[in-house]
């Protein structure tokens, strides 16, 4: 069985729960006092699915405005982007659209997997973003929608399963990776190079 | 986390002494007008929280002294203003004529980035008095020539139009404040200079 | 000895009437003070009056009562005050002090102006700002005699006799809370932009302090419009320190043992911590383009709050020096060579730091570049301030102002494992170098682990602290030793009698006092030996080191000297363990 490496980038407004989703997925835990991310955090997890083993390499980016200029660095080479909003805050949902536009501008390939995630369904009573609204938008953008709770764990693992399902077949994948920064542990002969491999 | 923080809007009130700047502020902030005239010396300010379109902002209104004092107050007070309010007395034509120089002075002192579009609001005060001397049309005309400055006729004494005028001022100021947030791109990508020598070897750039 | 000398009681009792005067220092005054014979003809000698006085604030039924007491006890300060309209002759003040003692209380109604008045009084009697006409007109060499006690307070002019407005404003009540908080908190820090926009407040929401920010901005602006720079005021309980740097104004209102110059240093560190997030170039550019820019959304408050907390008690910031984990030299060399080997494979690393909490274990730098202690301290604080670096590898831009305040470095920050307090910071100028640095990090950790160094370091961390009995110089209760060349310092654990927090704080106050006197610009001391009621203090500045020590108050001078010599020998023998030498790539 082959091992696939997938680079995933988590995007979204500050405070929507990107880090919590990442921690839920990687460590299956939830930190009440999760502090805001500084710069970007990198995590990886290997998951066995029926047909393949996938190593997720995740960039959990900081939502704060000042780090926004750095985001392209993280999603540029990614195979999938998870754009997160908080279902209790319409403002964070509006920001999703900006992110999607930016990501689409850069990662405009057929194989690129775009997932939009409404977090915090554990506080359903405070919901501000109707599922239908988000659904409509996702359809129009060719994105997948998930509503999850990093707190309870509901629907978090499903997001990543979806990414694994939608991975393109092996060969084109390599092709796409060529003009991006290298996300694999560099192989020996590459070590002396400091520029992009052409 | 980054709950949107309350914006502070800095507003400067200018105009000849005696036109009622301080009274307008008192009327607006305190809902109470003392007939005792207060000549302002130096500068003074008040703060007030205002709701604009469901958004709570803090207005900091700087009241200044009469014209002869302008220089001594110094540029620092005017820097970073979000809106400038020009006040004249509708019964005193002289106070209307000086609006031009007040506006110019402000633009020189505060030197805003885009002087043409810097928000001003003009208030013609003391409309409660009988002896009106500056017709509305004339004032409106002047405002139109200055890039359509919003114009209000007020009476601090009778609380006419004061609330409305300050709402407009707050709105203008908020627009000015918002201008700084959208079109600034802080790409954190300034390279450290000089690049260390080590990078030169074996690098294809 | 200075008024707030080593044995200052930290008295916060507001009811004592006559006490230290409020004194205001601006750049010009301190220059005047430094150079009393400053009589250059092109620079007219500025008026040398000072505001004497202190205030008490009391809450009473009618509102807040200001008890203003003019001080007549103190000597004549040489400082020029902010253009007080009616300069006060000290002799006249003395003459009238009896009257003053009776008349000095007055009430202010909670009207809209009282906020300002209150703050002005907090800030040390600045009616002059509101009431003086063009200050340049008032420069006078002769100080007129005081005719009537009334003149001590600004005489209300006809126009300004305003009927008090009794309605209370919401902002006014906010302000009252702030004012209460100001007194409640030992050290308040406010950061605002030149145009008075709030950026940061240590306590509470900075939104609630907008009134205060307005006054501070006006204050700074007023002094600067007179081509001067406001440095600080001191009342008998509080220091009000102002730092106007770049487009920012930093204000500290502190009731601590710290001296204004020491607080200034802290404000500069805070400024640098802001620069570390935005770079100096961008900070200036953004405020040039938008004077009314709201910087708050670009800053991580946690970095600032954490830095203030660290600076309150960690001597590193006062000394601008790093503290290491002591360990034997062989282990150090092994760690260094591990780091160098891993880094040499990958030429993108400029600096590597191995750190436990806020103490340095190893530091390897590129041979042509150096990091200053203040930059390293900022990095310590950054990691110290947040838990978000745990459990992941992190990549963040950071500007190190001392190294280069124009641009960002990129930092790979990651703990060596989930349980350890040990983390590595790898710095590169290449923003795309994450995966290279990640690999270097992994290599270093693997090697340290496989050679057993990691366990040895963990052991060193556990035994990092030593006590005075361990080094067998019982006469010395505590000391701080700074090595100038390496910018590192060492100190033992606090032993008796400095076991409770209050005593430790007091001891730290002694060190602050000694430090102040070693670095006083007017008359710096080389050696200080002073006997106080609770301890004997010793400080010594030498071209290679700086030394502070405390002894029993009853120790004789010869025994103290003997003890210092013993410590010197100990220091010499153990210096390789105590201090680390940076290795280079």
CSV table of C-alpha atoms in Angstrom, one decimal, chain A residues 7 23 27 31 33-43 57 59 64-67 69-70 73-74 76 181-183 186 191 193-194, chain C residues 277 296-300 302-303 345 348 382 385-397 410 430-432 434-436 438-439:
chain,number,residue,atom,x,y,z
A,7,UNK,CA,0.0,19.2,2.3
A,23,UNK,CA,-5.2,19.6,17.5
A,27,UNK,CA,-3.9,14.6,19.1
A,31,UNK,CA,-7.5,22.8,24.8
A,33,UNK,CA,-7.2,27.8,26.7
A,34,UNK,CA,-5.9,27.6,23.2
A,35,UNK,CA,-3.9,30.7,22.6
A,36,UNK,CA,-3.7,32.4,19.2
A,37,UNK,CA,-1.1,31.1,16.8
A,38,UNK,CA,2.0,33.1,16.2
A,39,UNK,CA,3.1,33.0,12.6
A,40,UNK,CA,2.2,29.5,11.5
A,41,UNK,CA,2.3,26.1,13.2
A,42,UNK,CA,3.3,22.9,11.4
A,43,UNK,CA,1.9,19.5,12.4
A,57,UNK,CA,1.3,17.8,6.7
A,59,UNK,CA,0.0,24.4,8.2
A,64,UNK,CA,-4.3,37.7,12.9
A,65,UNK,CA,-4.3,40.4,10.2
A,66,UNK,CA,-0.6,41.0,10.5
A,67,UNK,CA,0.3,37.5,9.3
A,69,UNK,CA,0.8,38.6,4.0
A,70,UNK,CA,2.5,35.3,4.8
A,73,UNK,CA,3.6,30.9,1.4
A,74,UNK,CA,1.6,28.2,3.1
A,76,UNK,CA,0.9,27.9,-2.5
A,181,UNK,CA,8.3,24.7,-2.3
A,182,UNK,CA,9.5,21.3,-1.3
A,183,UNK,CA,7.4,19.8,1.4
A,186,UNK,CA,14.7,16.8,1.2
A,191,UNK,CA,20.7,19.4,-0.1
A,193,UNK,CA,20.5,23.6,-3.6
A,194,UNK,CA,18.8,26.6,-2.1
C,277,UNK,CA,6.4,42.4,15.3
C,296,UNK,CA,-3.8,47.4,17.7
C,297,UNK,CA,-4.6,44.9,15.1
C,298,UNK,CA,-1.0,44.4,14.2
C,299,UNK,CA,0.2,43.6,17.7
C,300,UNK,CA,0.1,40.6,19.9
C,302,UNK,CA,0.5,39.0,25.1
C,303,UNK,CA,4.1,39.7,24.1
C,345,UNK,CA,24.8,20.7,6.4
C,348,UNK,CA,20.4,28.6,5.8
C,382,UNK,CA,8.2,35.8,22.9
C,385,UNK,CA,4.5,34.6,26.6
C,386,UNK,CA,2.5,31.9,24.9
C,387,UNK,CA,1.7,28.2,25.1
C,388,UNK,CA,1.0,28.1,21.4
C,389,UNK,CA,4.5,27.0,20.5
C,390,UNK,CA,4.0,23.7,22.4
C,391,UNK,CA,2.9,20.7,20.4
C,392,UNK,CA,3.9,22.0,17.0
C,393,UNK,CA,6.7,23.3,15.0
C,394,UNK,CA,6.4,26.9,14.4
C,395,UNK,CA,7.5,29.3,11.8
C,396,UNK,CA,7.2,33.0,12.4
C,397,UNK,CA,8.7,36.2,11.1
C,410,UNK,CA,12.3,33.9,10.2
C,430,UNK,CA,15.1,33.1,4.2
C,431,UNK,CA,11.3,33.0,4.6
C,432,UNK,CA,11.1,29.8,2.6
C,434,UNK,CA,11.2,26.3,7.0
C,435,UNK,CA,11.7,22.8,5.8
C,436,UNK,CA,15.5,23.2,5.9
C,438,UNK,CA,12.9,21.8,10.4
C,439,UNK,CA,15.4,19.2,9.2
